[in-house]
Each structure stands twice: as structure tokens, then as C-alpha cells.
Short mmCIF file of C-alpha atoms in Angstrom, two decimals:
data_model
loop_
_atom_site.label_atom_id
_atom_site.label_comp_id
_atom_site.label_asym_id
_atom_site.label_seq_id
_atom_site.Cartn_x
_atom_site.Cartn_y
_atom_site.Cartn_z
CA MET A 577 -46.64 -35.21 -37.35
CA LYS A 578 -46.56 -38.36 -35.13
CA ILE A 579 -42.76 -38.20 -34.97
CA ALA A 580 -42.92 -34.56 -33.83
CA ILE A 581 -45.40 -35.44 -31.06
CA VAL A 582 -43.18 -38.28 -29.85
CA ILE A 583 -40.15 -35.95 -29.72
CA VAL A 584 -42.07 -33.36 -27.69
CA LEU A 585 -43.24 -36.01 -25.21
CA LEU A 586 -39.67 -37.29 -24.79
CA VAL A 587 -38.42 -33.76 -24.05
CA LEU A 588 -41.14 -33.25 -21.44
CA VAL A 589 -40.33 -36.58 -19.74
CA ILE A 590 -36.59 -35.74 -19.59
CA ALA A 591 -37.31 -32.27 -18.14
CA ALA A 592 -39.60 -33.74 -15.49
CA ALA A 593 -36.97 -36.31 -14.49
CA ALA A 594 -34.31 -33.59 -14.20
CA ALA A 595 -36.61 -31.53 -11.99
CA VAL A 596 -37.15 -34.48 -9.64
CA VAL A 597 -33.39 -35.12 -9.37
CA TYR A 598 -32.72 -31.43 -8.65
CA ALA A 599 -35.43 -31.34 -5.99
CA ARG A 600 -34.01 -34.41 -4.25
CA LYS A 601 -30.49 -32.93 -4.23
CA THR A 602 -31.78 -29.65 -2.85
CA GLN A 603 -33.73 -31.42 -0.10
CA ASP A 604 -30.72 -33.57 0.73
CA ALA A 605 -28.49 -30.50 1.04
CA THR A 606 -31.08 -28.85 3.29
CA ASP A 607 -31.46 -31.87 5.56
CA HIS A 608 -27.71 -32.63 5.66
CA PRO A 609 -25.72 -29.43 5.04
CA THR A 610 -22.48 -30.93 6.37
CA ARG A 611 -22.46 -33.35 3.42
CA LEU A 612 -21.33 -30.42 1.26
CA THR A 613 -18.10 -30.27 3.31
CA PRO A 614 -15.27 -32.57 2.17
CA VAL A 615 -14.79 -35.67 4.31
CA GLY A 616 -12.62 -34.91 7.33
CA ALA A 617 -13.04 -31.10 7.04
CA GLN A 618 -15.00 -28.73 9.29
CA PRO A 619 -17.77 -26.55 7.84
CA ALA A 620 -16.64 -22.93 7.42
CA SER A 621 -18.88 -21.73 10.24
CA ALA A 622 -17.18 -24.11 12.68
CA ARG A 623 -13.63 -22.99 11.94
CA PRO A 624 -11.80 -20.24 13.88
CA ALA A 625 -12.35 -16.75 12.41
CA GLU A 626 -8.78 -16.52 11.10
CA GLU A 627 -9.25 -19.76 9.10
CA ARG A 628 -12.59 -18.92 7.49
CA PRO A 629 -12.63 -17.85 3.84
CA VAL A 630 -12.66 -14.10 3.33
CA SER A 631 -15.12 -14.42 0.48
CA ASN A 632 -17.51 -17.05 -0.85
CA THR A 633 -16.57 -16.28 -4.43
CA ALA A 634 -14.50 -18.77 -6.41
CA SER A 635 -11.87 -16.10 -7.13
CA ASP A 636 -11.15 -15.30 -3.46
CA ARG A 637 -11.09 -18.13 -0.95
CA SER A 638 -8.26 -16.73 1.19
CA THR A 639 -8.61 -16.90 4.96
CA PRO A 640 -7.65 -13.92 7.15
CA LYS A 641 -4.52 -15.85 8.18
CA GLU A 642 -3.54 -16.32 4.54
CA VAL A 643 -4.17 -12.66 3.75
CA VAL A 644 -1.97 -11.57 6.66
CA GLU A 645 0.78 -14.03 5.80
CA ALA A 646 0.79 -12.70 2.25
CA MET A 647 2.43 -9.60 3.73
CA LEU A 648 5.61 -11.64 4.10
CA ASP A 649 6.06 -10.87 0.40
CA PHE A 650 6.92 -7.20 -0.11
CA ASP A 651 5.09 -6.75 -3.43
CA ARG A 652 1.94 -8.30 -2.02
CA ALA A 653 2.26 -6.23 1.14
CA MET A 654 2.59 -3.01 -0.85
CA ASN A 655 -0.36 -3.80 -3.11
CA GLY A 656 -2.58 -5.76 -0.74
CA GLN A 657 -3.64 -3.21 1.86
CA ARG A 658 -7.24 -3.18 0.61
CA ALA A 659 -7.52 -6.93 1.23
CA ILE A 660 -6.62 -6.38 4.89
CA GLU A 661 -8.95 -3.37 5.19
CA SER A 662 -11.83 -5.36 3.68
CA LEU A 663 -11.52 -7.95 6.46
CA GLY A 664 -12.15 -5.42 9.22
CA ALA A 665 -12.23 -6.93 12.72
CA ALA A 666 -12.02 -10.45 11.27
CA ALA A 667 -8.32 -9.83 10.63
CA THR A 668 -7.55 -9.01 14.28
CA PRO A 669 -6.61 -12.51 15.55
CA ALA A 670 -4.34 -13.17 12.58
CA LEU A 671 -2.68 -9.76 12.88
CA ILE A 672 -2.07 -10.16 16.61
CA ALA A 673 -0.57 -13.61 15.99
CA ALA A 674 1.72 -12.08 13.36
CA LEU A 675 3.10 -9.61 15.93
CA SER A 676 4.81 -12.52 17.71
CA ASP A 677 5.72 -14.47 14.57
CA PRO A 678 9.51 -14.19 14.08
CA ARG A 679 9.11 -14.35 10.29
CA PHE A 680 7.54 -10.89 10.34
CA GLU A 681 10.69 -9.40 11.91
CA ILE A 682 12.92 -10.50 9.03
CA ALA A 683 13.65 -7.60 6.68
CA TYR A 684 12.45 -7.86 3.10
CA PRO A 685 15.13 -8.48 0.45
CA LYS A 686 16.73 -5.15 -0.45
CA ASP A 687 16.20 -5.61 -4.21
CA HIS A 688 12.45 -5.91 -3.60
CA VAL A 689 12.40 -2.72 -1.56
CA ARG A 690 14.46 -0.68 -4.02
CA LYS A 691 11.81 -1.20 -6.70
CA TYR A 692 9.67 1.24 -4.71
CA TYR A 693 12.53 3.73 -4.32
CA LEU A 694 12.86 2.95 -0.60
CA THR A 695 16.36 3.07 0.83
CA THR A 696 15.86 1.86 4.40
CA ASP A 697 15.11 -1.67 5.61
CA GLN A 698 11.42 -2.58 5.55
CA TYR A 699 9.84 -5.30 7.69
CA PRO A 700 6.54 -7.22 7.40
CA ILE A 701 5.75 -6.36 11.03
CA GLU A 702 5.50 -2.69 10.03
CA PHE A 703 2.55 -3.54 7.78
CA VAL A 704 1.00 -5.57 10.60
CA LEU A 705 1.31 -2.69 13.08
CA SER A 706 -0.14 -0.28 10.53
CA ALA A 707 -3.10 -2.59 9.80
CA LEU A 708 -3.88 -2.81 13.53
CA LYS A 709 -4.17 0.97 14.03
CA PRO A 710 -7.80 1.34 12.92
CA LEU A 711 -8.69 -1.83 14.89
CA HIS A 712 -6.86 -0.71 18.08
CA PRO A 713 -7.32 -4.04 19.90
CA PRO A 714 -6.35 -3.89 23.60
CA GLU A 715 -5.06 -7.49 23.28
CA ALA A 716 -2.20 -6.14 21.17
CA ALA A 717 -1.01 -3.73 23.86
CA ALA A 718 1.55 -5.99 25.59
CA ARG A 719 3.39 -6.96 22.40
CA THR A 720 3.20 -3.38 21.12
CA ILE A 721 4.86 -2.13 24.30
CA GLU A 722 7.67 -4.69 23.79
CA LEU A 723 8.22 -3.39 20.24
CA LEU A 724 8.83 0.14 21.57
CA GLY A 725 12.36 -1.02 22.26
CA HIS A 726 12.99 -2.58 18.85
CA LYS A 727 16.33 -1.79 17.22
CA ASP A 728 14.66 -0.56 13.99
CA HIS A 729 13.37 3.01 14.08
CA GLY A 730 10.59 2.31 11.57
CA ILE A 731 9.19 -0.51 13.71
CA ARG A 732 9.43 1.66 16.82
CA SER A 733 7.58 4.45 15.03
CA HIS A 734 4.69 2.16 14.01
CA ALA A 735 4.57 0.69 17.52
CA VAL A 736 4.32 4.17 19.03
CA GLU A 737 1.41 5.03 16.75
CA LEU A 738 -0.43 1.79 17.54
CA LEU A 739 0.14 2.41 21.26
CA GLY A 740 -1.59 5.80 20.91
CA HIS A 741 -4.49 4.30 18.97
CA ILE A 742 -5.04 1.54 21.56
CA ALA A 743 -4.74 3.93 24.56
CA SER A 744 -5.89 1.30 27.06
CA ASP A 745 -5.04 1.37 30.77
CA GLU A 746 -2.11 -0.95 30.07
CA CYS A 747 -0.67 1.71 27.73
CA ARG A 748 -0.83 4.60 30.23
CA ASP A 749 2.70 4.48 31.67
CA PRO A 750 4.49 3.90 28.32
CA ILE A 751 2.46 6.74 26.80
CA LEU A 752 3.43 9.17 29.57
CA ALA A 753 7.07 8.12 29.26
CA LEU A 754 7.02 8.81 25.53
CA LEU A 755 5.34 12.19 26.04
CA ALA A 756 8.31 13.10 28.22
CA SER A 757 10.77 11.85 25.60
CA GLU A 758 13.19 14.13 23.78
CA ASP A 759 12.54 12.25 20.52
CA GLN A 760 10.24 14.86 18.98
CA PHE A 761 9.48 12.69 15.94
CA LEU A 762 8.11 9.78 17.96
CA ARG A 763 6.43 12.16 20.41
CA GLY A 764 4.65 13.88 17.53
CA LYS A 765 3.51 10.54 16.07
CA LEU A 766 2.14 9.55 19.47
CA ILE A 767 0.23 12.82 19.96
CA GLN A 768 -1.43 12.49 16.55
CA ALA A 769 -2.50 8.94 17.38
CA LEU A 770 -3.82 10.00 20.79
CA GLY A 771 -5.86 12.73 19.13
CA ALA A 772 -7.42 10.13 16.83
CA ALA A 773 -8.18 7.85 19.79
CA GLY A 774 -9.78 10.78 21.61
CA ARG A 775 -11.96 11.68 18.62
CA HIS A 776 -13.14 8.10 18.17
CA GLY A 777 -13.93 7.70 21.86
CA HIS A 778 -12.07 4.49 22.69
CA MET A 779 -9.41 5.97 24.99
CA ALA A 780 -9.42 4.70 28.57
CA PRO A 781 -10.64 7.48 30.95
CA ALA A 782 -7.49 7.36 33.11
CA VAL A 783 -5.32 7.67 30.00
CA ARG A 784 -7.45 10.52 28.67
CA GLU A 785 -7.11 12.50 31.90
CA ALA A 786 -3.36 11.92 32.23
CA VAL A 787 -2.66 12.81 28.60
CA PHE A 788 -4.85 15.92 28.73
CA SER A 789 -2.92 17.19 31.73
CA VAL A 790 0.44 16.74 29.97
CA LEU A 791 -0.67 18.28 26.67
CA ALA A 792 -2.42 21.21 28.37
CA GLN A 793 0.75 22.07 30.24
CA SER A 794 2.75 21.87 27.02
CA VAL A 795 0.31 24.19 25.19
CA LYS A 796 0.53 26.75 27.98
CA GLN A 797 4.32 26.73 27.80
CA PRO A 798 5.21 26.56 24.08
CA SER A 799 8.62 25.32 22.99
CA GLY A 800 9.12 28.02 20.33
CA ASP A 801 8.43 25.61 17.46
CA ASP A 802 6.20 26.70 14.53
CA TYR A 803 4.01 23.63 15.05
CA SER A 804 1.88 22.48 17.98
CA ARG A 805 0.50 18.96 17.69
CA GLU A 806 -0.50 19.35 21.34
CA ALA A 807 -2.90 22.18 20.49
CA LEU A 808 -4.39 20.18 17.60
CA ALA A 809 -4.99 17.11 19.77
CA LEU A 810 -6.19 18.78 22.99
CA PRO A 811 -9.88 19.40 22.00
CA ALA A 812 -10.23 15.74 21.01
CA LEU A 813 -9.56 14.79 24.63
CA ASP A 814 -11.86 17.32 26.32
CA ARG A 815 -13.48 19.93 24.10
CA GLU A 816 -14.79 22.23 26.83
CA ARG A 817 -11.62 22.42 28.90
CA ALA A 818 -9.50 22.72 25.77
CA ALA A 819 -11.56 25.71 24.58
CA VAL A 820 -10.77 27.62 27.79
CA ILE A 821 -7.03 27.03 27.30
CA LEU A 822 -6.85 27.67 23.55
CA LEU A 823 -8.90 30.88 23.77
CA SER A 824 -6.84 32.33 26.61
CA PRO A 825 -4.79 35.46 25.73
CA GLU A 826 -1.56 33.62 26.53
CA VAL A 827 -2.27 30.86 23.97
CA LEU A 828 -4.24 32.62 21.24
CA ASN A 829 -1.40 35.08 21.00
CA PRO A 830 -0.11 36.60 17.72
CA ASP A 831 3.46 36.53 19.03
CA ARG A 832 3.48 32.74 19.44
CA PRO A 833 5.25 30.97 16.55
CA ASP A 834 2.73 28.11 16.77
CA VAL A 835 -0.40 30.29 16.84
CA GLY A 836 -1.30 28.97 13.39
CA ASP A 837 -1.92 25.51 14.84
CA VAL A 838 -3.88 27.02 17.73
CA ILE A 839 -6.20 28.70 15.21
CA GLU A 840 -6.38 25.49 13.18
CA ALA A 841 -7.39 23.55 16.32
CA LEU A 842 -10.21 26.04 17.00
CA LYS A 843 -11.47 25.67 13.43
CA ARG A 844 -11.06 21.90 13.22
CA HIS A 845 -13.08 21.35 16.40
CA SER A 846 -15.64 24.11 15.68
CA LEU A 847 -14.79 26.11 18.79
CA PRO A 848 -16.48 29.55 18.60
CA VAL A 849 -14.27 32.63 18.16
CA GLU A 850 -15.45 36.19 17.49
CA LEU A 851 -14.64 37.49 14.00
CA ASP A 852 -13.04 40.62 15.47
CA ARG A 853 -10.56 38.50 17.35
CA ILE A 854 -9.57 36.57 14.22
CA LEU A 855 -9.26 39.81 12.23
CA ASP A 856 -7.07 41.32 14.96
CA LEU A 857 -4.89 38.21 14.95
CA HIS A 858 -4.60 38.38 11.17
CA ARG A 859 -3.60 42.03 11.28
CA GLN A 860 -1.03 41.58 14.05
CA VAL A 861 0.52 38.45 12.56
CA SER A 862 0.72 40.09 9.11
CA ALA A 863 2.70 42.94 10.67
CA ARG A 864 5.35 40.52 11.94
CA GLY A 865 8.55 39.89 10.05
CA GLU A 866 9.00 36.82 7.89
CA GLY A 867 9.55 33.49 9.61
CA ASP A 868 8.38 32.28 13.03
CA GLY A 869 5.31 30.67 11.48
CA ARG A 870 3.93 33.99 10.21
CA ASP A 871 2.61 32.74 6.86
CA ARG A 872 1.12 29.59 8.39
CA ALA A 873 -0.69 31.72 10.97
CA ILE A 874 -2.07 34.03 8.27
CA ALA A 875 -3.20 31.01 6.26
CA ALA A 876 -4.93 29.60 9.36
CA CYS A 877 -6.81 32.89 9.81
CA LEU A 878 -7.91 32.78 6.16
CA ASP A 879 -9.05 29.18 6.55
CA PHE A 880 -11.04 30.14 9.65
CA MET A 881 -12.81 32.92 7.71
CA MET A 882 -13.59 30.73 4.70
CA HIS A 883 -17.27 30.21 5.51
CA LEU A 884 -17.93 33.21 7.77
CA GLU A 885 -20.72 35.20 6.13
CA TYR A 886 -19.31 38.63 6.84
CA PRO A 887 -18.19 41.21 4.24
CA ARG A 888 -15.11 42.03 6.35
CA ALA A 889 -14.00 38.42 6.22
CA GLU A 890 -14.22 38.31 2.41
CA ALA A 891 -12.51 41.69 2.10
CA THR A 892 -9.58 40.41 4.17
CA ILE A 893 -9.29 37.27 2.04
CA ARG A 894 -9.37 39.31 -1.20
CA ALA A 895 -6.71 41.69 0.11
CA ASP A 896 -4.36 38.74 0.64
CA LEU A 897 -4.59 37.86 -3.06
CA ASP A 898 -1.91 40.54 -3.45
CA SER A 899 0.18 39.54 -0.45
CA PRO A 900 3.96 39.69 -0.93
CA SER A 901 4.05 36.07 0.26
CA LEU A 902 3.46 33.42 -2.41
CA PHE A 903 2.22 31.01 0.26
CA VAL A 904 -0.38 33.50 1.47
CA ARG A 905 -1.45 34.43 -2.08
CA ASP A 906 -2.00 30.78 -2.92
CA LYS A 907 -3.98 30.15 0.27
CA ALA A 908 -6.10 33.28 -0.28
CA ALA A 909 -6.96 32.21 -3.84
CA HIS A 910 -7.99 28.72 -2.76
CA VAL A 911 -9.97 29.95 0.25
CA LEU A 912 -11.81 32.54 -1.85
CA ALA A 913 -12.61 29.93 -4.51
CA GLU A 914 -14.06 27.65 -1.82
CA ARG A 915 -16.00 30.54 -0.33
CA LEU A 916 -17.50 31.28 -3.74
CA GLY A 917 -18.47 27.66 -4.26
CA ALA A 918 -15.86 27.12 -6.98
CA GLY A 919 -13.23 25.17 -5.07
CA ASP A 920 -13.70 22.03 -7.18
CA ALA A 921 -13.10 23.79 -10.49
CA LEU A 922 -11.15 20.98 -12.13
CA ILE A 923 -13.72 18.32 -11.20
CA VAL A 924 -16.59 20.52 -12.39
CA VAL A 925 -15.00 21.29 -15.77
CA ASP A 926 -13.84 17.72 -16.36
CA ALA A 927 -17.34 16.36 -15.66
CA ARG A 928 -18.97 18.95 -17.89
CA LYS A 929 -16.51 18.21 -20.69
CA GLU A 930 -17.61 14.57 -20.64
CA VAL A 931 -21.22 15.69 -21.22
CA VAL A 932 -20.95 18.59 -23.68
CA GLY A 933 -17.53 18.04 -25.22
CA TRP A 934 -14.72 20.57 -25.54
CA ALA A 935 -16.71 22.88 -27.82
CA GLY A 936 -19.57 22.95 -25.31
CA LEU A 937 -17.45 24.41 -22.51
CA THR A 938 -17.53 28.13 -21.81
CA GLU A 939 -14.41 30.13 -22.64
CA PRO A 940 -13.30 30.48 -18.98
CA GLN A 941 -13.73 26.72 -18.55
CA ARG A 942 -11.69 25.95 -21.68
CA LEU A 943 -8.88 28.33 -20.76
CA TYR A 944 -8.68 27.05 -17.18
CA PHE A 945 -8.66 23.39 -18.19
CA ALA A 946 -6.19 23.88 -21.05
CA ALA A 947 -3.74 25.75 -18.81
CA HIS A 948 -4.08 23.18 -16.03
CA THR A 949 -3.44 20.16 -18.26
CA CYS A 950 -0.51 21.84 -20.01
CA MET A 951 1.06 22.73 -16.65
CA TYR A 952 0.58 19.17 -15.44
CA GLU A 953 2.22 17.64 -18.54
CA MET A 954 5.10 20.07 -18.32
CA GLU A 955 5.70 19.39 -14.63
CA PHE A 956 5.79 15.62 -14.97
CA SER A 957 6.88 15.13 -18.57
CA SER A 958 8.08 17.39 -21.41
CA LEU A 959 6.89 19.74 -24.13
CA ALA A 960 7.28 17.03 -26.79
CA GLN A 961 5.20 14.67 -24.66
CA TYR A 962 2.54 17.35 -24.26
CA PHE A 963 2.16 17.69 -28.03
CA SER A 964 1.90 13.92 -28.40
CA GLU A 965 -0.89 13.53 -25.83
CA ASP A 966 -4.64 14.21 -26.10
CA SER A 967 -4.17 17.26 -23.88
CA GLY A 968 -2.10 18.81 -26.69
CA ASP A 969 -5.35 19.21 -28.66
CA GLN A 970 -5.92 22.34 -26.56
CA TRP A 971 -2.50 23.97 -27.10
CA ALA A 972 -4.08 27.08 -28.68
CA ASP A 973 -6.38 27.57 -25.68
CA ALA A 974 -3.43 26.97 -23.35
CA GLN A 975 -1.42 29.68 -25.11
CA ARG A 976 -4.27 32.18 -24.72
CA ALA A 977 -4.74 31.11 -21.10
CA PHE A 978 -1.10 31.83 -20.25
CA ASP A 979 -1.50 35.34 -21.65
CA ARG A 980 -4.65 35.86 -19.57
CA LEU A 981 -2.91 34.54 -16.43
CA GLY A 982 0.02 36.88 -16.95
CA LEU A 983 2.43 34.03 -17.72
CA THR A 984 3.62 35.80 -20.85
CA GLU A 985 7.09 34.22 -20.91
CA VAL A 986 5.55 30.77 -21.00
CA ALA A 987 3.19 31.83 -23.78
CA ALA A 988 6.14 33.24 -25.78
CA ILE A 989 8.16 30.00 -25.53
CA LEU A 990 5.10 27.95 -26.45
CA ASN A 991 4.65 30.16 -29.51
CA GLU A 992 8.34 29.64 -30.40
CA ALA A 993 7.83 25.88 -30.15
CA ILE A 994 4.87 26.06 -32.50
CA THR A 995 7.05 27.63 -35.21
CA LEU A 996 9.14 24.43 -35.28
CA PHE A 997 6.21 22.73 -37.00
CA GLY A 998 6.72 24.98 -40.05
CA ASP A 999 4.00 26.56 -42.15
CA THR A 1000 1.38 24.18 -40.77
CA PRO A 1001 0.87 24.69 -37.02
CA PRO A 1002 0.30 21.69 -34.77
CA SER A 1003 -2.99 20.02 -35.57
CA LEU A 1004 -5.78 20.02 -33.01
CA ASP A 1005 -6.17 16.30 -33.72
CA THR A 1006 -3.94 13.98 -31.69
CA ASP A 1007 -3.15 11.41 -34.40
CA THR A 1008 -2.40 14.07 -36.99
CA ARG A 1009 -0.18 15.97 -34.58
CA ARG A 1010 1.76 12.80 -33.73
CA LYS A 1011 2.49 12.34 -37.43
CA GLN A 1012 3.70 15.93 -37.57
CA LEU A 1013 6.03 15.24 -34.64
CA LYS A 1014 7.47 12.19 -36.42
CA ARG A 1015 8.31 14.35 -39.44
CA LEU A 1016 10.34 16.82 -37.36
CA SER A 1017 14.09 16.53 -37.73
CA ARG A 1018 16.24 15.37 -34.83
CA ARG A 1019 17.55 18.92 -34.44
CA LYS A 1020 14.02 20.33 -34.14
CA LEU A 1021 13.05 17.66 -31.62
CA GLU A 1022 16.09 18.56 -29.56
CA GLU A 1023 15.07 22.23 -29.76
CA LEU A 1024 11.58 21.28 -28.60
CA GLU A 1025 13.05 19.49 -25.60
CA GLU A 1026 15.30 22.49 -24.87
CA MET A 1027 12.29 24.82 -24.95
CA GLY A 1028 10.50 22.59 -22.48
CA SER A 1029 13.50 22.85 -20.15
CA ARG A 1030 13.41 26.63 -20.47
CA ILE A 1031 9.75 26.67 -19.51
CA ASN A 1032 10.45 24.52 -16.45
CA ASP A 1033 13.35 26.81 -15.50
CA ILE A 1034 11.14 29.92 -15.47
CA TRP A 1035 7.90 28.22 -14.45
CA PRO A 1036 6.56 30.43 -11.65
CA GLU A 1037 5.83 28.73 -8.36
CA GLU A 1038 2.57 30.64 -8.13
CA ARG A 1039 0.97 28.86 -11.10
CA SER A 1040 -1.69 27.25 -8.90
CA SER A 1041 -2.53 30.56 -7.24
CA ARG A 1042 -2.83 32.25 -10.65
CA LEU A 1043 -5.18 29.54 -11.83
CA MET A 1044 -7.32 29.73 -8.71
CA ARG A 1045 -7.39 33.49 -8.86
CA TYR A 1046 -8.71 33.19 -12.43
CA VAL A 1047 -11.42 30.88 -11.03
CA THR A 1048 -12.40 33.48 -8.42
CA GLU A 1049 -12.80 36.04 -11.20
CA HIS A 1050 -15.27 33.77 -13.05
CA PRO A 1051 -16.91 31.74 -10.22
CA ASP A 1052 -20.22 31.17 -12.04
CA HIS A 1053 -18.40 28.97 -14.57
CA PHE A 1054 -16.91 26.67 -11.94
CA ARG A 1055 -19.70 26.01 -9.47
CA LYS A 1056 -21.32 22.59 -9.19
CA GLN A 1057 -24.72 22.56 -10.85
#
């Protein structure tokens, strides 16, 4: 007993001593925080922003400068965009410095680039320009303007976009020169960037006024192209004045090839349009011959009517489910599904499957999901791969789904493939079915591959519209709870 008491007392004494030592160290660190910094080094708070650690964790002590310089390696540049994004404005000084660093204008080794199936030269400075777009620092304007004349088209393209995002007074003249350029690719990139700058409100007033004037004139006198980036960007610069122009009879005109983008601009910026006018546009555009942006214009009308609570709007959308145009049929099916609250069918079914299991899904949910996963495997893999994956557990439901969707040829070939397994059809268990596949002869495996090729050869382009149309016929099974 005495020995036990002595041991307890010793433990208490040691604990008390440790507590005193800890308290002294804590007080010392509080009174003299710079003592925690190695001799000869500055505390982190005293260093320039680009030299401070990004994180205080042991696993990530990189400074903004180090994160930016990591982009000199192509693999790290391709996979490290989140690190730059996580820095936010703290990365700005390092990124601006990189714009004038000659190392960033040396092309990556071609063998590094080819790994990503890229065939043109890639440069670190392209990643720097791209990372600066959401930051749009005016201090980068001068160097960005210099890069507009770079010999590489990719660098010029990124510089043009950054110029539009900065949109400071210094950028005004180069912007206007580019808007007058015959290079429609770079001009389009610039207009998109200017629209973003207008939406986010950091465009210099003089630039905003000058750009609005140029784009307004362009919208009033269309080039004959099916697309109008000018119409899409105009309301971001001045919503009220843009509404007057876009709603004018000359611009909101069914005979214009780019009227689809005019309608899209009205919808995107919530500019009010009477339903009768949209229905008239839809009717007149539908009566036009193919081409000249007809299908895109019809799709824009359908998009505009998606959430309009009028029976005539829904009736028009449903009528286009039987349009002779595949593009219009697909758009009508997706718009109607959204209108019925079932636009996220795949997400809804997948989430429910995790909770209730396959057997707990309703029949429409099982058929939809089975058809979707089979189509996906077939598009990106093969029939043999489908049977070897977990998704092959639902092959029987997929076969029934194809019949329901009217894809009878696909269902017939799938049934033919099943006969290759002999008297015992493919198991609904993945491991068992894989063993069955291993027992198939080489000839049968080759036949299975050939059948997959036949399916891909006849696979209808309207598979997504058929699936979404099935969703619109059973919307209660695909709405979020």
C-alpha cells in the first residue's frame, strides 16, 4: 500500500512540473513571438504577400510565388489550377511578375503537352493570363496590351480576354481597335470578356460607353451570322438602353439569322417580353426553311417559355416534341422536363437508389436509370465492358427500357448478345457475370464485340431526347422530394 501511495505522489509531482514548464513556454511565446521565427528570418506577417505561406498546415507551406512558379511545369500547371484559385487576390503580385518573366514565354516540352492530346505549343504565360482574368487587376493592363502583339495565337487570345476583363481606361483604345478587327475569333473572345466585366461592374465608365456604342451599332446592322455575341453582351453594359434596341422590330425579327441569340439575351437578362410576341416569333421561325439559325431560334423560344405559367406556352413546347428536327425535339423534351420539375432526373434517381436500393426504385425510375447507364457504357466503352461492370446488373431492365423507348433494334441486338451466354442468361450479380464472361470462347467474345459495334452504328442520335421524353411522361417519379 505504501509503495502505491509513493508512486501516485511521484506521478502528481511530475505532472505539476510539466504544467509549470508548459506555462512558462506559453508565456515566453506570448511575450516574445518573434522568437518562434528562425534566426535571421522575418516573421510571416512581415514578408511581402507573394512570399507568405499559402497555408499554415504542415502539408502546404508554399508561397504565392512558389505556386505561380510551379506553372513552369506543364503537369503541375494542368493539375494545379485550384491552388491558384484558392489564393484569390493574394496571387496577384506573383502573377503580374510572371507576365514579365521570360521563363513563362518558353514553350513547354512537346512530349509533356502531347500527354494531354494537345497538338499546338503551350506556354506557361497562358496559364498566368487565364489565372488573372477573375482578378482583373488594372496593374496588368500595360503588359497585357504588349502581349496583344505576341507571335503565338494562343497567347494573343488569352491576352485579349484578360484585356476585356480588366476594361480600365488604359484598355479603351486597344479594345476599340480589336472590336474593329476582322479577326472574328479574337473579337468574339473580347466581347464575351467585356460582357463579364459589365455584369461584374468593374468596367471603367468611359470604356463602358464606348463599347456599348460599338456593340449597339453592330446589333442594329447584323452581319448575317447565326450568332450574335454583341446581342448577348449588350444588356450587361446598359440594361435599359439595351432593352429598347433588342425589343425593336428590326432586331427582334424572325428573319434575322441571329434572332436566337437576341431571344437568349432577353431571357438571360430577364428583359420582359409579351408571350404573344414570343409565340409569334416561334411560329414564324418554324415556318422558315432549314438553316439560317432556324433551329437555334426555335430552341431559344422554347427556353424563354420554360417557366412561363401559361397553357399556350406548354402546348407549344409539347407540340415540338414531334418536330421534324432532332435538335428541336431534344430541346423540347429537356425544357418540358424542367418545366415539370423533373429536369434533374438522373441526380434524383441516383440519390434515391443510394437510400432504397435498386429494388426500392419505382419501375419508371429503374427503366430510366438502366437505359441511361447502358447508353453511357456503350458510348464510351463496349458491350463486353458493359456486362463486366456493375451497371450490367440491370441489363434486363435496360432491355425492357429500350422497348419502351421505341429503340427496338437496340433491344433486339442486346437480346442476341444474351443468347451467347448459353442456357444460363447473364447473372444479375457482377462477380458471377464476370465469371460467365471468362468462360465464353474467343469466338463468342469477338461476336459480343461485333454486336456492340452494330449497336453503335445504329444508335439513334435522339437517345437523350427519347429518355427525357420518357421522363416527361412520368414526371412524378423524377421530381426532387
